[in-house]
Short mmCIF file of C-alpha atoms and ligand atoms in Angstrom, two decimals:
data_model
loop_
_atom_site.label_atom_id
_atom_site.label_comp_id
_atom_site.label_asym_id
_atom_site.label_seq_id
_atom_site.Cartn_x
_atom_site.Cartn_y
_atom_site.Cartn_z
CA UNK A 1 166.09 69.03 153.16
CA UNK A 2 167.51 70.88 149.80
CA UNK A 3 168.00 74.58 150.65
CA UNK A 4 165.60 76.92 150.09
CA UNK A 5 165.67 80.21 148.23
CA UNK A 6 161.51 80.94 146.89
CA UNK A 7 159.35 81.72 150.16
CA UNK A 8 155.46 81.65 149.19
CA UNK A 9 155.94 84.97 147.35
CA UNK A 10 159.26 84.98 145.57
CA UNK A 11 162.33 85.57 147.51
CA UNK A 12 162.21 88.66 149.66
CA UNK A 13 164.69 90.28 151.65
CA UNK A 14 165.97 93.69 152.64
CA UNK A 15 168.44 95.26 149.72
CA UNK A 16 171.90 94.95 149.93
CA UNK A 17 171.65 93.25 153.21
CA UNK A 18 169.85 89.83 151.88
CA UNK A 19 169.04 91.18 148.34
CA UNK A 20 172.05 92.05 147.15
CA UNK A 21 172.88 92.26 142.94
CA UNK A 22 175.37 89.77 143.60
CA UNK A 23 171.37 87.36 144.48
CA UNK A 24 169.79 88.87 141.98
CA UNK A 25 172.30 88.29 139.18
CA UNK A 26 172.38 84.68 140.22
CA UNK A 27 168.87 84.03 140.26
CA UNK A 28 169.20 85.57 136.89
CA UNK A 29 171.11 83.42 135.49
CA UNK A 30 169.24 79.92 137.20
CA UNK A 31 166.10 81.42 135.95
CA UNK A 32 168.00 81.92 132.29
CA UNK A 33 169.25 78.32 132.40
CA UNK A 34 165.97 76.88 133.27
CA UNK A 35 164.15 79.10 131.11
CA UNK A 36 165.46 79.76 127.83
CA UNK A 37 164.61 81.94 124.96
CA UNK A 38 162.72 85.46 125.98
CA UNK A 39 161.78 86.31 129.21
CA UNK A 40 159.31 89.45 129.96
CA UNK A 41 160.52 91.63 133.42
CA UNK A 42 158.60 93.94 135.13
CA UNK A 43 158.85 96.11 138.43
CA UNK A 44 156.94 97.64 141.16
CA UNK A 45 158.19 101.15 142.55
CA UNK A 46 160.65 100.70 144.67
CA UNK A 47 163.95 102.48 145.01
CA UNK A 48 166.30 99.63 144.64
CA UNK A 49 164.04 97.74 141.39
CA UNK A 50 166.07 99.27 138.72
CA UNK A 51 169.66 98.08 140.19
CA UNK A 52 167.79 94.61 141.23
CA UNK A 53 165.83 94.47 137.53
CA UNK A 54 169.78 94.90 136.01
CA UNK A 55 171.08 92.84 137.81
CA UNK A 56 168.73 90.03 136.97
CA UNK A 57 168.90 90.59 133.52
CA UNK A 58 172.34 91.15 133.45
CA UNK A 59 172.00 87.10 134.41
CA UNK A 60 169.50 85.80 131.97
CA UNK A 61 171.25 87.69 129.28
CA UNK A 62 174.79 85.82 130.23
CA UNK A 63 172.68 81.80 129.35
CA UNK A 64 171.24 83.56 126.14
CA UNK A 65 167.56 84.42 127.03
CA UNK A 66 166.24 87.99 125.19
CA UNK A 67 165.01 90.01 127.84
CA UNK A 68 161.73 91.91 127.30
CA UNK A 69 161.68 94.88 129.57
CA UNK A 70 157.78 95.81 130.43
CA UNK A 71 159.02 98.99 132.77
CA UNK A 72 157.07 99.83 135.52
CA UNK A 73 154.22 97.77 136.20
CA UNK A 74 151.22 96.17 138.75
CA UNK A 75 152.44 92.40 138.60
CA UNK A 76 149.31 91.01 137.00
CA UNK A 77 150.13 93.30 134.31
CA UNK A 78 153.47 91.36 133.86
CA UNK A 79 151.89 88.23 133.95
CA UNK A 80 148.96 88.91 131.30
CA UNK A 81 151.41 90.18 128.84
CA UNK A 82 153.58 86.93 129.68
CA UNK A 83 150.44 84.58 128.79
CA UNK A 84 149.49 86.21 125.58
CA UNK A 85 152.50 86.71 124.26
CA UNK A 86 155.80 84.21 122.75
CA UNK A 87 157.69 83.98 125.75
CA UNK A 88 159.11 81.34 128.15
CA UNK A 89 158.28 83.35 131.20
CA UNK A 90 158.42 86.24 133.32
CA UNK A 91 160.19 87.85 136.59
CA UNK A 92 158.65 90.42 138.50
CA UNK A 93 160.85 92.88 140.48
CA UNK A 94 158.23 93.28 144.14
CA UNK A 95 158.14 92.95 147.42
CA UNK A 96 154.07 93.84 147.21
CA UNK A 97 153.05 94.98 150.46
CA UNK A 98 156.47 94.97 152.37
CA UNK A 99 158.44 98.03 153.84
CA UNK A 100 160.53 100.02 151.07
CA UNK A 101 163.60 98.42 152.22
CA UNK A 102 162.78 95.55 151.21
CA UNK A 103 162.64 93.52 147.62
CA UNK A 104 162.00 90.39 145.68
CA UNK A 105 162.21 88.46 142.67
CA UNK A 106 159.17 86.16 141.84
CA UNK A 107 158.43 84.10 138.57
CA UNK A 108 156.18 83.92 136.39
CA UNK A 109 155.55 80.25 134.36
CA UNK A 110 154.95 80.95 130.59
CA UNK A 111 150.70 80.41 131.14
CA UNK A 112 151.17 84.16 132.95
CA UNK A 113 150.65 82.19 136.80
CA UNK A 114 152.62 82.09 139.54
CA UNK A 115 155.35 79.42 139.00
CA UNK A 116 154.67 75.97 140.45
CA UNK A 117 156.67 74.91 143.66
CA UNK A 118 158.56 72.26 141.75
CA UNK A 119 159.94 74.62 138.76
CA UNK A 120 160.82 76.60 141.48
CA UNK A 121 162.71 73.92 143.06
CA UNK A 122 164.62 72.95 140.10
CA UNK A 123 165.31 76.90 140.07
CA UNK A 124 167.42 76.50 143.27
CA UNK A 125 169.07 73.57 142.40
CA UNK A 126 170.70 75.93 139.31
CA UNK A 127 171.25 78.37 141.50
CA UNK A 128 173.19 76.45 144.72
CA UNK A 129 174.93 73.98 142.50
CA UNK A 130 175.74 76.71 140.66
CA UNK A 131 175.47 74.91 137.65
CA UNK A 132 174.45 77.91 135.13
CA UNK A 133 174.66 78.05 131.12
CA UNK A 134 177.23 79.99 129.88
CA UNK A 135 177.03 81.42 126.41
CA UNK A 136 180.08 82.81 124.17
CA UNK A 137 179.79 86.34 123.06
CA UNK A 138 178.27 85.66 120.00
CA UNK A 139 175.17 83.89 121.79
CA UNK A 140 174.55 86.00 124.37
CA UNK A 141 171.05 87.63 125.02
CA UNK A 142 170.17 91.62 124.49
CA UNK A 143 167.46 93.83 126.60
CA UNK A 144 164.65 94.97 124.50
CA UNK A 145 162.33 97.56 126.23
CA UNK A 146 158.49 96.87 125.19
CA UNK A 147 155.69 99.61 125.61
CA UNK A 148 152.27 99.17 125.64
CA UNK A 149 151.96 96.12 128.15
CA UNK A 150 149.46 98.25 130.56
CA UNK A 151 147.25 99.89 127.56
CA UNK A 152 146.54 95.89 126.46
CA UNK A 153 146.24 94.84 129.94
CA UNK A 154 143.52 97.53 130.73
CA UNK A 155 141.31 97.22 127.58
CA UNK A 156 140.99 93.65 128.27
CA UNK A 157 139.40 94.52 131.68
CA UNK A 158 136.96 96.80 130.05
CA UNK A 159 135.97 94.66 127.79
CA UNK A 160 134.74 92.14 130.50
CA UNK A 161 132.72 94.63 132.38
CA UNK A 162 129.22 96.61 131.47
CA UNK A 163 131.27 99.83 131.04
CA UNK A 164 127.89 101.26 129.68
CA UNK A 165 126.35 100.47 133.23
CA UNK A 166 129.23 102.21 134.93
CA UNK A 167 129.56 105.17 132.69
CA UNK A 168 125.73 105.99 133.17
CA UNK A 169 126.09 105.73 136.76
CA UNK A 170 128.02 109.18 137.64
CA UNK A 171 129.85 107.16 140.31
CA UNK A 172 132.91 109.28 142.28
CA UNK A 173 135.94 107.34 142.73
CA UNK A 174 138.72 107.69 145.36
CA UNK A 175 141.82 106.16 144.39
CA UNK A 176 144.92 105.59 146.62
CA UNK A 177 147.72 103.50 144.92
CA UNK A 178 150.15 103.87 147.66
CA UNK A 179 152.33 105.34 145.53
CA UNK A 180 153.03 101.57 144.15
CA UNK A 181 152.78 100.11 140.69
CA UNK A 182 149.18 100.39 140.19
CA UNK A 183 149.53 104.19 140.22
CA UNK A 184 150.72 103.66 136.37
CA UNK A 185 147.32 101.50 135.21
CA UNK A 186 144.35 102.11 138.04
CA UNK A 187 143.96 105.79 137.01
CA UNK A 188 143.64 105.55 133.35
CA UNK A 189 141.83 101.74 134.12
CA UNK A 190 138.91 104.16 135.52
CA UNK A 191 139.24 107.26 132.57
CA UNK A 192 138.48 104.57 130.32
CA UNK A 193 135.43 103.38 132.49
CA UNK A 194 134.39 106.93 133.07
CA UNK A 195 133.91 107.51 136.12
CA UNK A 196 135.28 110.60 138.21
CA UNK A 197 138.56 109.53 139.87
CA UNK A 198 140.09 111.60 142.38
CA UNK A 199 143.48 110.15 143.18
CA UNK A 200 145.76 110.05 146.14
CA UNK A 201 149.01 107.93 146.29
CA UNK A 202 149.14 107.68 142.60
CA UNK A 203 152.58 109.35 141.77
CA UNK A 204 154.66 106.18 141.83
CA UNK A 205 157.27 106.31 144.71
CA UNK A 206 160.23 103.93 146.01
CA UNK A 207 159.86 104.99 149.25
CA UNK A 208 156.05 104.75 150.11
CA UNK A 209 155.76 108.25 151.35
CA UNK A 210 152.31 108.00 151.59
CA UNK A 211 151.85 105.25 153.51
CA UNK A 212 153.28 101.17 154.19
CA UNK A 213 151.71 99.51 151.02
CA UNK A 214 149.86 96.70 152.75
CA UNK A 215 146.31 97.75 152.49
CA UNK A 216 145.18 97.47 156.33
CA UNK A 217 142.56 99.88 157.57
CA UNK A 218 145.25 102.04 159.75
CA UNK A 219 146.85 102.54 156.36
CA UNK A 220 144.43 103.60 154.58
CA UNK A 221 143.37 106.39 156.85
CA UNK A 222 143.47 109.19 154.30
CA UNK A 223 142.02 107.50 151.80
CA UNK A 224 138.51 106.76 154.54
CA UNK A 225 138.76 110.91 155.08
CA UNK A 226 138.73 111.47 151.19
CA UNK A 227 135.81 108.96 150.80
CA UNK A 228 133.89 110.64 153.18
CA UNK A 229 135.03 114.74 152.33
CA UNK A 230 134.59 114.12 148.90
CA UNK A 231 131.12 112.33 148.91
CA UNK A 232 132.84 109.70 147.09
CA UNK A 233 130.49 106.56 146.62
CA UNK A 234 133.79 104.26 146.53
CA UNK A 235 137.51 104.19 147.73
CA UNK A 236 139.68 101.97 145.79
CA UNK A 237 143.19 100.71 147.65
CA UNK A 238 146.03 98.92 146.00
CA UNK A 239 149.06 97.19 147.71
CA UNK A 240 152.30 98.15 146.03
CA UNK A 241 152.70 95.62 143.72
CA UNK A 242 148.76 96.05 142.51
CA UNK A 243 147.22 92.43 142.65
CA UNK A 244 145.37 93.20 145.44
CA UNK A 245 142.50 95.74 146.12
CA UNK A 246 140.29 96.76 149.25
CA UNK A 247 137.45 99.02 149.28
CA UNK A 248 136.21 101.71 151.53
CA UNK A 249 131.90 101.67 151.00
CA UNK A 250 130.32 105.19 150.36
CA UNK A 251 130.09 106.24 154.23
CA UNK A 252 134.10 105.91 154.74
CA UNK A 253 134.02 101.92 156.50
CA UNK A 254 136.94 99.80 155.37
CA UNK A 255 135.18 96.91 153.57
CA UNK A 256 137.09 93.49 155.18
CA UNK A 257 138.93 91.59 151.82
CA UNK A 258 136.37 88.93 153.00
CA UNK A 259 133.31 90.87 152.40
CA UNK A 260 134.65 91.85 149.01
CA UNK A 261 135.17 88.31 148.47
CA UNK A 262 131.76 87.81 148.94
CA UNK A 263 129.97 90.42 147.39
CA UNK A 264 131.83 89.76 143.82
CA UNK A 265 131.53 86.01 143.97
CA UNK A 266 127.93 86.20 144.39
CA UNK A 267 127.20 88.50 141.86
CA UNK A 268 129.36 86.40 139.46
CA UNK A 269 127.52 83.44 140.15
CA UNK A 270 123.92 85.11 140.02
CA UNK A 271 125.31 86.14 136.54
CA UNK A 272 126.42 82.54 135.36
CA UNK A 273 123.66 80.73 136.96
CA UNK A 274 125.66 78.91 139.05
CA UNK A 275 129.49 77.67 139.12
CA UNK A 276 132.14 77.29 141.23
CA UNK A 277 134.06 79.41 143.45
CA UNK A 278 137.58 78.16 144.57
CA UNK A 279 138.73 80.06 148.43
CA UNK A 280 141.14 78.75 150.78
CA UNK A 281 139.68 76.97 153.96
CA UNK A 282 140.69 79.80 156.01
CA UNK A 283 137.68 81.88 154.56
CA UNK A 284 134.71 82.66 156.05
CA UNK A 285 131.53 80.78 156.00
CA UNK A 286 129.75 84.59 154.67
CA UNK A 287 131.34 83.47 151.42
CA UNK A 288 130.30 79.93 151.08
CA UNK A 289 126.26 81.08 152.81
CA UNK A 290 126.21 83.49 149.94
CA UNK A 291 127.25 81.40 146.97
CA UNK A 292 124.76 78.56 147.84
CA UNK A 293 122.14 80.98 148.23
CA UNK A 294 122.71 82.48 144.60
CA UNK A 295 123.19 78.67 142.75
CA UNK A 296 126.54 77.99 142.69
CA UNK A 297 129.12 75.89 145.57
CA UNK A 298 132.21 76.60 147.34
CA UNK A 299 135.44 74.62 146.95
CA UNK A 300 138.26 74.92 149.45
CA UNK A 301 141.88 74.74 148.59
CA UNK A 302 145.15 75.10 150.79
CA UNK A 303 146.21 78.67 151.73
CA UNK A 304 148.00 80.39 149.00
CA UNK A 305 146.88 82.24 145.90
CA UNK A 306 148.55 79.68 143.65
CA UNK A 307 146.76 77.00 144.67
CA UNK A 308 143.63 78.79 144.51
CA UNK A 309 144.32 79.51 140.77
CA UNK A 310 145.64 76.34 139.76
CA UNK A 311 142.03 74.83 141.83
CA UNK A 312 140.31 76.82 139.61
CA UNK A 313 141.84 76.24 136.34
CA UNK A 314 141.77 72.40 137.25
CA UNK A 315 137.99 72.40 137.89
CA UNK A 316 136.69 75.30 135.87
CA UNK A 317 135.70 77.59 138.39
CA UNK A 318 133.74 80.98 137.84
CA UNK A 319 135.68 83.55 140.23
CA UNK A 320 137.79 82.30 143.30
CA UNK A 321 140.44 84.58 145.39
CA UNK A 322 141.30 85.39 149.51
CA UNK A 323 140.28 87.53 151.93
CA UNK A 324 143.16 89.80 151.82
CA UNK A 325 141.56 91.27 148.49
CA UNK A 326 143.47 88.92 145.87
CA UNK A 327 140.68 87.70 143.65
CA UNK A 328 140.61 85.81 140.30
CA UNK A 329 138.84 86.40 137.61
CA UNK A 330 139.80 83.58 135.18
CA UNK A 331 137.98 85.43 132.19
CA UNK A 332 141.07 87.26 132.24
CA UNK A 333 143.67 85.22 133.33
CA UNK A 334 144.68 82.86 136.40
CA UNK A 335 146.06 85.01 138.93
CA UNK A 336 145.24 87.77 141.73
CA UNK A 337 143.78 91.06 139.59
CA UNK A 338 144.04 94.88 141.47
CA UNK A 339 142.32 96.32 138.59
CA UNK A 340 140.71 93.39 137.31
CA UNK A 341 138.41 93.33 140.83
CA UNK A 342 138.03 97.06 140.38
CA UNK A 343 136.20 97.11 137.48
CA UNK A 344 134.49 94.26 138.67
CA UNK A 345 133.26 96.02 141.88
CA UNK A 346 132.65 99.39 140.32
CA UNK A 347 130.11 97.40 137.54
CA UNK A 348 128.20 96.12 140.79
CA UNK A 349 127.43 98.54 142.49
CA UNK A 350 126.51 100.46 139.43
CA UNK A 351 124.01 97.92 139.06
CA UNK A 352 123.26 97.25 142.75
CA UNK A 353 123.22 100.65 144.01
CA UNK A 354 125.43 101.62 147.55
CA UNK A 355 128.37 99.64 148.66
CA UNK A 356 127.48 100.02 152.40
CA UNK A 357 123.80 98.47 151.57
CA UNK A 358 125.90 95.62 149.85
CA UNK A 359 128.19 94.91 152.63
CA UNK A 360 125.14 95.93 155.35
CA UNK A 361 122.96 92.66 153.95
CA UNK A 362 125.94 90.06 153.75
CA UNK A 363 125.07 87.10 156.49
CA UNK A 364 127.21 88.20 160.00
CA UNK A 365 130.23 85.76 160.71
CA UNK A 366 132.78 86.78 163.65
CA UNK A 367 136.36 85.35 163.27
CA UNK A 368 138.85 84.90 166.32
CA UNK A 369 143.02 84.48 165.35
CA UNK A 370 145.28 83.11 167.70
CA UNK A 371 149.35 81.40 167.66
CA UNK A 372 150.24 79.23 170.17
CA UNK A 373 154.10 78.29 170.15
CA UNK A 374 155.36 74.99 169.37
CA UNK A 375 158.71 73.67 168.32
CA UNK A 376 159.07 72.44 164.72
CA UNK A 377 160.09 68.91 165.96
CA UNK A 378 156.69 68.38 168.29
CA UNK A 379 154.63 69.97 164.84
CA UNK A 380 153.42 66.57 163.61
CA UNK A 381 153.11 64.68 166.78
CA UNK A 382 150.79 67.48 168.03
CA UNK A 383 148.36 67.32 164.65
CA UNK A 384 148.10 63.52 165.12
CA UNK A 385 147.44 64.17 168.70
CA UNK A 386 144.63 66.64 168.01
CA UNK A 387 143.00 64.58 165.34
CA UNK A 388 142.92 61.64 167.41
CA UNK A 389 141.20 64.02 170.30
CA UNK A 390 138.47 64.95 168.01
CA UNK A 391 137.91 61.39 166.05
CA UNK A 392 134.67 61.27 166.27
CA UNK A 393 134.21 64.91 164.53
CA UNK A 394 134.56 65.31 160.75
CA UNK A 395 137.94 66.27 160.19
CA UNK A 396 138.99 68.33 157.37
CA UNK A 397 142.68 67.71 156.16
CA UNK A 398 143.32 70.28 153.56
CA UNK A 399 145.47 72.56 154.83
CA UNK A 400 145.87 71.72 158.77
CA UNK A 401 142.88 70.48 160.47
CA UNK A 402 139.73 72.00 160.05
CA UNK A 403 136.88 70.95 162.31
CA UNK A 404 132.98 72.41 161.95
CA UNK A 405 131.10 73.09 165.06
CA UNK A 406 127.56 74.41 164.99
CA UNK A 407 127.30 77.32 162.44
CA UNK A 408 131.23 77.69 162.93
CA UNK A 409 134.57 76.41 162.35
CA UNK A 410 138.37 75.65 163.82
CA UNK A 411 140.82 75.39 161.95
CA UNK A 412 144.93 74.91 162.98
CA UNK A 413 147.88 75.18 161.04
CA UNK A 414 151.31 74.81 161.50
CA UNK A 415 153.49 77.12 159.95
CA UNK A 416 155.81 76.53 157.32
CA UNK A 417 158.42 79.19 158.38
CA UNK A 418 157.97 80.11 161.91
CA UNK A 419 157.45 77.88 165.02
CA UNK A 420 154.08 78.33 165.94
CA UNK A 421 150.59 77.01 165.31
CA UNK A 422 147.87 79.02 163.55
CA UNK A 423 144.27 78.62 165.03
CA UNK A 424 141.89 80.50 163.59
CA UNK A 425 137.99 79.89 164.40
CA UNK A 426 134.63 81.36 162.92
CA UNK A 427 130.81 82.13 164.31
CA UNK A 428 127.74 83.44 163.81
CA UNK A 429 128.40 85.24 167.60
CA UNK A 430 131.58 86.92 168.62
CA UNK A 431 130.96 84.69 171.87
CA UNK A 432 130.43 81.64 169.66
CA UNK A 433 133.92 82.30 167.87
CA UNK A 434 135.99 83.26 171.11
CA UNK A 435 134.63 80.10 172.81
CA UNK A 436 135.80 77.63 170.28
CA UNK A 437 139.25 79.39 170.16
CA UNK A 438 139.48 79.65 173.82
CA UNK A 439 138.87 75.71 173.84
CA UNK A 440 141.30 74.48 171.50
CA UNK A 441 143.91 77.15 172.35
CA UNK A 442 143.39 74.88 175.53
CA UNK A 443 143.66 71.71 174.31
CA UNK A 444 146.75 72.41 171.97
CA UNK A 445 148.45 73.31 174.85
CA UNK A 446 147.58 70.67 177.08
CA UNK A 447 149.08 68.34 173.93
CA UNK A 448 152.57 70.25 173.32
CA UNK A 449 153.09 70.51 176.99
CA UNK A 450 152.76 66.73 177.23
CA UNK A 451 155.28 66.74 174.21
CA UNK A 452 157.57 68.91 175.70
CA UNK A 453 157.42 67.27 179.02
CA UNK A 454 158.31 64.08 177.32
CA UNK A 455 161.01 65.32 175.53
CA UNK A 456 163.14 66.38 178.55
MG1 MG B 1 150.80 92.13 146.06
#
């Protein structure tokens, strides 16, 4: 297999241990040779982002490429400037949600997505071959530092949302940016929609002094007390990197990215009169009950926001995103949107009335996680096993194996970096969903045990 640099988010690592300048500087100049012409860059807040952000375009500039330096900024930020604008591409300096320590470097493909797997892949092959342009003096690139990326990046969102509807609505906003890159566009994303924001987290920070920038209810403890101290009828939470958002309703619950998920994709379809909404198969069934209910169908994808957006793209879909609060709103532009889903959720419940009543009517669904461990060498054996076990069932191959049992689902991946088996399973009961884990935790078991006893 060709070595691998790109996980499913970039390439991560902690700085100056695996993310050193000597990395970034290299990827810099792959990227470059691959690339060509100008590429925009772009950070989040981290400590280390302005040596990594040199260092990177210290490397395109060596093949030749202009680089256009956006500053500070949430990712999909980056990536709308990078679609509307004469450029080959873009590189964003994140780690999103991981600890301060840690970085990445993830690109963008000149249509403002997340880069395909195979431009990636010719990427690495630059960069371990080693095989990078080199330009004489007199062709080599220059820095150029562009303002103005996040002003055009939040009037578009306005313009796609009843800002008249929100305005009139007096609604109090709580707003906790976790001191990432959406502290520089959320805030002045709702000024312009007029609402009254009070803001915690929202002095950009390297360090995350606030709190770890995944958006997980234990995180977002403050920002709960704030919703509820404040009378606030919505708290707004953005991972560090600002393509993602969570809600807290108007009595302080953490609204589950799923629920979210829900609540916007119905109200976009209602709105169309029907369409498609693209969602991995590792979403709940609330999602797909709601969307037939309001006119419009459910496509499933493989996990991974990518694929989601490319899905949608492919098959014009109306709205599509994850339960961990990345959602896509391809009025805008194909990729996860912080502010984007916002606005979004700020116009409906301007027009719907109390987040809490939203979430409170949404059909019940109870989901049940487990791993079981399995060595990478048993991994395909055991699938084939499993599907043969359940032949008689529908079987649904796109991503794993996803089997539907009455008003529920099981679903089992491998996965692609560590050696274990994801099983995930869904019902209307909590009983329902812990049953059909409990069984096929059971029966994947029984199958790699009978591998492994074999293998001895
Ligand atoms: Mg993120």
């Amino acid at each position: 297999m060709a070595q691998r640099l790109f996980g499913t988010n970039g390439v991560r690592g902690v700085v100056n241990e695996e993310m050193t300048v000597q990395l970034a500087m290299d990827l810099g100049r792959a990227i470059g040779t691959r690339m060509e012409g100008r590429v925009a860059i772009g950070n989040d807040s981290r400590t280390s982002c302005d040596m990594l952000k040199s260092s990177v375009a210290a490397g395109l500039m060596s093949t030749g490429v202009e680089v256009l330096d956006l500053g500070l900024v949430p990712t999909p930020a980056l990536q709308f400037y990078v679609q509307g604008h004469d450029v080959s591409g873009g590189v964003m300096i994140t780690a999103s949600h991981n600890p301060p320590e840690f970085n990445g470097i993830k690109c963008v493909d000149r249509d403002g997505t997340e880069m395909s797997r195979s431009k990636e892949e010719a990427i690495e092959e630059t960069y371990f071959t080693r095989d990078f342009r080199e330009r004489s003096w007199k062709e080599i690139g220059s820095i150029r530092k562009v303002s103005g990326a996040v002003t055009r990046y939040l009037s578009s969102i306005s313009r796609l949302v009843d800002i008249e509807s929100i305005r009139t609505s007096g609604m109090t906003v709580a707003l906790d940016c976790a001191n990432g890159a959406g502290a520089v566009s959320t805030p002045f994303l709702l000024e312009s929609l007029g609402v009254r924001a009070i803001t915690i987290n929202c002095n950009p920070q390297g360090t995350f002094p606030g709190h770890p920038s995944e958006p997980t209810e234990d995180n977002l403890t403050d920002l709960i007390a704030l919703v509820k101290n404040s009378s606030s009828d919505i708290g707004i939470a953005q991972d560090g990197d600002g393509d993602r958002t969570i809600f807290v309703d108007d009595l302080g619950h953490y609204v589950y990215g799923d629920r979210s998920l829900a609540l916007i994709a119905e109200s976009i379809v209602r709105e169309r009169g029907g369409g498609i909404v693209v969602t991995p198969v590792s979403t709940s069934l609330m999602v797909e009950e709601v969307v037939v209910a309001a006119g419009g169908e459910v496509v499933y994808t493989m996990v991974g926001a990518p694929i989601v957006a490319r899905k949608m793209r492919e098959i014009g879909a109306v709205f599509g995103g994850e339960e961990n609060g990345g959602l896509i709103f391809p009025e805008l532009q194909y990729c996860r949107d912080g502010a984007m889903a916002a606005a979004k959720m700020l116009e409906i419940i301007s027009k719907q009335g109390p987040l809490s009543q939203l979430v409170e009517r949404l059909p019940q669904y109870h989901l049940e996680k487990r791993k079981v461990n399995c060595p990478n060498e048993h991994k395909e054996r055991a699938m084939d096993m499993l599907c043969d076990r359940f032949k008689s069932e529908e079987i649904d191959l796109t991503d794993g194996a996803k089997m539907y049992v009455d008003e529920g689902w099981i679903l089992i991946r491998p996965s692609g970096t560590e050696p274990i088996f994801r099983i995930m399973s869904e019902g209307k009961t909590k009983d329902h969903a812990l049953k059909y884990a409990d069984d096929f935790e059971r029966q994947v078991k029984e199958i790699i045990a009978y591998l492994m006893s074999g293998s001895k």
